[in-house]
mmCIF file of C-alpha atoms in Angstrom:
data_model
loop_
_atom_site.group_PDB
_atom_site.id
_atom_site.type_symbol
_atom_site.label_atom_id
_atom_site.label_comp_id
_atom_site.label_asym_id
_atom_site.label_seq_id
_atom_site.Cartn_x
_atom_site.Cartn_y
_atom_site.Cartn_z
ATOM 1 C CA MET A 1091 99.543 57.538 121.634
ATOM 2 C CA SER A 1092 98.635 58.315 118.200
ATOM 3 C CA LYS A 1093 98.227 55.841 115.257
ATOM 4 C CA THR A 1094 99.167 56.149 111.698
ATOM 5 C CA THR A 1095 97.012 54.572 109.523
ATOM 6 C CA SER A 1096 98.252 52.793 106.413
ATOM 7 C CA PHE A 1097 96.468 52.861 102.798
ATOM 8 C CA TYR A 1098 96.798 49.154 103.190
ATOM 9 C CA ASP A 1099 95.067 48.765 106.615
ATOM 10 C CA GLY A 1100 92.048 46.708 106.007
ATOM 11 C CA LYS A 1101 90.384 48.344 109.289
ATOM 12 C CA ALA A 1102 90.556 51.837 107.667
ATOM 13 C CA PHE A 1103 89.612 50.998 104.107
ATOM 14 C CA GLY A 1104 87.636 47.817 103.062
ATOM 15 C CA GLY A 1105 88.031 46.352 99.516
ATOM 16 C CA LYS A 1106 85.169 47.982 97.984
ATOM 17 C CA ARG A 1107 86.392 51.122 99.327
ATOM 18 C CA VAL A 1108 89.871 50.855 98.080
ATOM 19 C CA ALA A 1109 88.746 49.772 94.575
ATOM 20 C CA GLY A 1110 85.912 52.934 94.635
ATOM 21 C CA LEU A 1111 88.905 55.258 95.337
ATOM 22 C CA LEU A 1112 91.212 53.733 92.563
ATOM 23 C CA LEU A 1113 88.722 54.203 89.937
ATOM 24 C CA THR A 1114 87.847 57.615 91.231
ATOM 25 C CA LEU A 1115 91.480 58.487 90.986
ATOM 26 C CA PHE A 1116 91.390 56.811 87.476
ATOM 27 C CA LEU A 1117 88.533 58.674 86.387
ATOM 28 C CA ALA A 1118 89.605 62.043 87.594
ATOM 29 C CA PHE A 1119 93.200 61.641 85.647
ATOM 30 C CA SER A 1120 91.441 60.556 82.456
ATOM 31 C CA LEU A 1121 89.039 63.785 82.967
ATOM 32 C CA SER A 1122 91.975 65.988 83.818
ATOM 33 C CA THR A 1123 93.924 64.753 80.619
ATOM 34 C CA THR A 1124 91.108 65.193 78.415
ATOM 35 C CA LEU A 1125 90.450 68.647 79.537
ATOM 36 C CA ASN A 1126 94.003 69.867 79.704
ATOM 37 C CA ALA A 1127 94.785 68.387 76.088
ATOM 38 C CA SER A 1128 95.903 71.000 73.722
ATOM 39 C CA PRO A 1129 94.552 70.513 70.146
ATOM 40 C CA LYS A 1130 97.175 69.396 67.507
ATOM 41 C CA THR A 1131 97.252 72.827 65.938
ATOM 42 C CA GLN A 1132 98.019 74.614 69.345
ATOM 43 C CA ALA A 1133 100.788 72.185 70.382
ATOM 44 C CA SER A 1134 102.797 72.802 66.901
ATOM 45 C CA THR A 1135 102.326 76.626 67.057
ATOM 46 C CA ASP A 1136 103.895 76.499 70.578
ATOM 47 C CA ASP A 1137 106.815 74.018 70.043
ATOM 48 C CA TRP A 1138 109.319 76.295 69.263
ATOM 49 C CA VAL A 1139 109.632 77.369 72.857
ATOM 50 C CA TRP A 1140 111.244 74.207 73.428
ATOM 51 C CA TRP A 1141 113.472 74.028 70.372
ATOM 52 C CA LYS A 1142 117.260 74.047 70.366
ATOM 53 C CA SER A 1143 119.248 77.268 69.542
ATOM 54 C CA VAL A 1144 121.050 76.749 66.396
ATOM 55 C CA GLY A 1145 122.840 80.424 66.472
ATOM 56 C CA SER A 1146 122.265 83.829 67.509
ATOM 57 C CA ALA A 1147 123.408 87.356 66.075
ATOM 58 C CA SER A 1148 122.513 90.950 66.622
ATOM 59 C CA LEU A 1149 122.050 93.663 64.173
ATOM 60 C CA SER A 1150 123.313 97.303 64.607
ATOM 61 C CA TRP A 1151 123.139 100.127 62.562
ATOM 62 C CA GLY A 1152 126.075 102.468 63.471
ATOM 63 C CA PHE A 1153 126.238 102.890 67.303
ATOM 64 C CA TRP A 1154 122.699 101.623 67.800
ATOM 65 C CA LYS A 1155 121.713 97.878 68.020
ATOM 66 C CA ILE A 1156 118.467 97.283 66.183
ATOM 67 C CA TYR A 1157 117.691 93.713 67.469
ATOM 68 C CA ASP A 1158 119.245 90.479 68.686
ATOM 69 C CA SER A 1159 118.077 87.465 66.736
ATOM 70 C CA GLU A 1160 117.966 83.498 67.510
ATOM 71 C CA LEU A 1161 117.543 80.527 65.041
ATOM 72 C CA ARG A 1162 115.537 77.582 66.760
ATOM 73 C CA THR A 1163 114.992 74.233 65.441
ATOM 74 C CA PRO A 1164 113.856 70.883 66.658
ATOM 75 C CA SER A 1165 117.602 69.331 66.194
ATOM 76 C CA GLY A 1166 119.553 72.601 66.913
ATOM 77 C CA ALA A 1167 120.884 72.474 63.371
ATOM 78 C CA PHE A 1168 120.008 74.272 60.282
ATOM 79 C CA VAL A 1169 119.714 71.874 57.090
ATOM 80 C CA PRO A 1170 117.421 73.393 54.906
ATOM 81 C CA ALA A 1171 117.101 70.322 52.486
ATOM 82 C CA THR A 1172 115.112 68.278 55.274
ATOM 83 C CA GLY A 1173 112.343 70.945 55.798
ATOM 84 C CA GLU A 1174 112.688 70.769 59.437
ATOM 85 C CA PRO A 1175 110.646 73.497 61.087
ATOM 86 C CA LEU A 1176 112.600 76.640 62.239
ATOM 87 C CA ALA A 1177 111.810 79.671 64.464
ATOM 88 C CA LEU A 1178 113.457 83.204 64.064
ATOM 89 C CA VAL A 1179 113.236 84.913 67.464
ATOM 90 C CA ILE A 1180 113.888 88.443 67.239
ATOM 91 C CA THR A 1181 114.273 90.756 70.300
ATOM 92 C CA TYR A 1182 113.961 94.410 69.544
ATOM 93 C CA SER A 1183 116.480 97.095 71.225
ATOM 94 C CA ARG A 1184 114.659 99.763 69.989
ATOM 95 C CA ASP A 1185 110.982 101.234 69.483
ATOM 96 C CA ILE A 1186 109.841 100.298 65.828
ATOM 97 C CA ASP A 1187 106.544 101.238 64.147
ATOM 98 C CA ALA A 1188 104.924 98.436 62.697
ATOM 99 C CA ASP A 1189 104.864 100.550 59.121
ATOM 100 C CA ASP A 1190 108.549 100.686 59.505
ATOM 101 C CA LEU A 1191 108.841 96.949 60.009
ATOM 102 C CA LEU A 1192 106.781 96.376 56.834
ATOM 103 C CA ASP A 1193 108.958 98.938 54.866
ATOM 104 C CA ALA A 1194 112.016 96.994 55.936
ATOM 105 C CA THR A 1195 110.625 93.566 54.920
ATOM 106 C CA VAL A 1196 109.857 95.013 51.511
ATOM 107 C CA GLU A 1197 113.425 96.776 51.112
ATOM 108 C CA GLN A 1198 114.896 93.229 51.762
ATOM 109 C CA TRP A 1199 112.762 91.486 49.525
ATOM 110 C CA GLU A 1200 113.998 93.720 46.719
ATOM 111 C CA HIS A 1201 117.191 92.919 47.706
ATOM 112 C CA LEU A 1202 116.607 89.429 47.440
ATOM 113 C CA GLY A 1203 115.463 89.713 43.894
ATOM 114 C CA PHE A 1204 111.617 89.152 44.024
ATOM 115 C CA SER A 1205 109.732 90.954 41.444
ATOM 116 C CA ASN A 1206 107.515 94.166 42.496
ATOM 117 C CA GLN A 1207 104.377 91.971 40.983
ATOM 118 C CA GLN A 1208 105.464 89.204 43.750
ATOM 119 C CA ILE A 1209 105.833 91.781 46.602
ATOM 120 C CA LYS A 1210 102.620 93.692 45.681
ATOM 121 C CA GLY A 1211 100.324 90.385 45.921
ATOM 122 C CA TRP A 1212 102.320 89.806 49.456
ATOM 123 C CA LEU A 1213 101.632 92.918 51.223
ATOM 124 C CA PRO A 1214 97.903 92.285 51.709
ATOM 125 C CA GLN A 1215 98.929 89.323 53.941
ATOM 126 C CA MET A 1216 101.461 91.169 55.727
ATOM 127 C CA GLN A 1217 99.069 94.046 56.945
ATOM 128 C CA ASN A 1218 98.713 93.994 60.599
ATOM 129 C CA VAL A 1219 100.924 90.904 61.406
ATOM 130 C CA TRP A 1220 102.811 92.808 63.904
ATOM 131 C CA PRO A 1221 102.090 95.695 66.281
ATOM 132 C CA ASP A 1222 104.411 98.491 66.717
ATOM 133 C CA VAL A 1223 107.332 96.951 69.070
ATOM 134 C CA LYS A 1224 109.015 98.653 72.219
ATOM 135 C CA GLU A 1225 112.426 97.959 73.305
ATOM 136 C CA GLY A 1226 112.570 94.532 74.950
ATOM 137 C CA ASP A 1227 109.504 93.070 72.667
ATOM 138 C CA ARG A 1228 109.733 90.033 70.931
ATOM 139 C CA LEU A 1229 108.437 89.101 67.240
ATOM 140 C CA ILE A 1230 108.934 85.136 66.351
ATOM 141 C CA TYR A 1231 108.771 83.715 63.325
ATOM 142 C CA VAL A 1232 107.752 79.953 62.910
ATOM 143 C CA LEU A 1233 108.223 78.100 59.274
ATOM 144 C CA SER A 1234 106.748 74.708 59.423
ATOM 145 C CA GLU A 1235 105.528 72.541 56.150
ATOM 146 C CA ASP A 1236 105.854 75.789 54.155
ATOM 147 C CA LYS A 1237 103.512 78.046 56.531
ATOM 148 C CA GLY A 1238 104.416 80.741 58.423
ATOM 149 C CA GLN A 1239 103.271 81.698 61.706
ATOM 150 C CA PHE A 1240 103.735 85.017 63.729
ATOM 151 C CA PHE A 1241 103.913 85.501 67.340
ATOM 152 C CA TYR A 1242 104.310 89.084 69.330
ATOM 153 C CA GLN A 1243 105.719 88.911 72.887
ATOM 154 C CA PRO A 1244 105.654 92.095 74.955
ATOM 155 C CA ARG A 1245 108.478 92.517 77.265
ATOM 156 C CA ASN A 1246 107.568 90.354 80.232
ATOM 157 C CA GLY A 1247 104.702 88.947 79.071
ATOM 158 C CA LYS A 1248 103.329 85.746 76.853
ATOM 159 C CA ALA A 1249 103.659 85.248 73.104
ATOM 160 C CA SER A 1250 100.584 85.208 71.515
ATOM 161 C CA ALA A 1251 99.626 84.574 67.595
ATOM 162 C CA SER A 1252 99.637 87.601 65.773
ATOM 163 C CA GLY A 1253 99.500 86.370 61.887
ATOM 164 C CA THR A 1254 99.643 83.658 59.430
ATOM 165 C CA LEU A 1255 101.241 83.201 56.181
ATOM 166 C CA ASN A 1256 99.621 80.580 54.271
ATOM 167 C CA THR A 1257 101.158 80.018 50.858
ATOM 168 C CA SER A 1258 104.893 78.414 50.460
ATOM 169 C CA ASP A 1259 106.188 81.341 48.204
ATOM 170 C CA ILE A 1260 105.399 83.900 51.075
ATOM 171 C CA ALA A 1261 106.176 81.988 54.073
ATOM 172 C CA ASN A 1262 109.583 81.133 52.776
ATOM 173 C CA ALA A 1263 110.513 84.481 51.127
ATOM 174 C CA PHE A 1264 110.082 86.192 54.740
ATOM 175 C CA SER A 1265 112.426 83.553 56.355
ATOM 176 C CA ALA A 1266 114.878 84.186 53.341
ATOM 177 C CA ILE A 1267 115.487 87.761 54.697
ATOM 178 C CA TRP A 1268 117.609 85.933 57.181
ATOM 179 C CA LEU A 1269 118.352 82.643 55.868
ATOM 180 C CA SER A 1270 119.167 83.159 52.274
ATOM 181 C CA PRO A 1271 122.576 83.025 50.953
ATOM 182 C CA ALA A 1272 121.800 86.252 49.050
ATOM 183 C CA THR A 1273 120.846 87.843 52.356
ATOM 184 C CA ALA A 1274 122.026 91.496 52.871
ATOM 185 C CA TYR A 1275 123.409 90.609 55.931
ATOM 186 C CA PRO A 1276 125.814 87.446 55.203
ATOM 187 C CA SER A 1277 127.735 87.587 58.629
ATOM 188 C CA LEU A 1278 124.630 87.785 60.610
ATOM 189 C CA ARG A 1279 123.105 84.696 58.718
ATOM 190 C CA LEU A 1280 126.404 82.850 59.361
ATOM 191 C CA ALA A 1281 125.999 83.461 63.157
ATOM 192 C CA LEU A 1282 122.316 82.355 63.059
ATOM 193 C CA ILE A 1283 122.976 79.185 61.067
ATOM 194 C CA GLY A 1284 125.668 78.140 63.670
ATOM 195 C CA GLY A 1285 128.728 79.229 61.733
ATOM 196 C CA ASN A 1286 128.675 76.351 59.481
ATOM 197 C CA ALA A 1287 128.325 76.378 55.419
ATOM 198 C CA GLU A 1288 125.574 74.399 54.038
#
């Protein structure tokens, strides 16, 4: 006949052994928590993954879909006056060179009325923030506290940081391409912000 030993069986574990075991478990848990804790900056840059969707939209050119886009915020609402962080998640439906992405960004800034001098000053910060994208790849832009962070996520791969915009003027100008009332794509904007007028 077999016998099952309980943790509380005094014959199997003396008081000192139980105390020692509990202390070992506590120290192991504390060490594990310390080793696994991410720095605050890492946690904040990855938070967008868990944010709620505000809205989504697709951009097409003729018969060709260029990308699907989604706006996310921690609350799931877009209220610009609050300064709540936001993430634009763009999933490409075709291959696009990084130079073409940059050219499209410049065209949209010109449409929004930014001066040639402003745009010229921003271009060095925009160099090499994206690779060439392939169908199924994602580019993510996170705007938080007037600073921007780019992420690149290859199809079926992990997202990794690819560039930073450290000044409020360019960080907000980039998100304005999609979210400004003066955007070149008002119906896309309306769908992204949840179909609600501000």
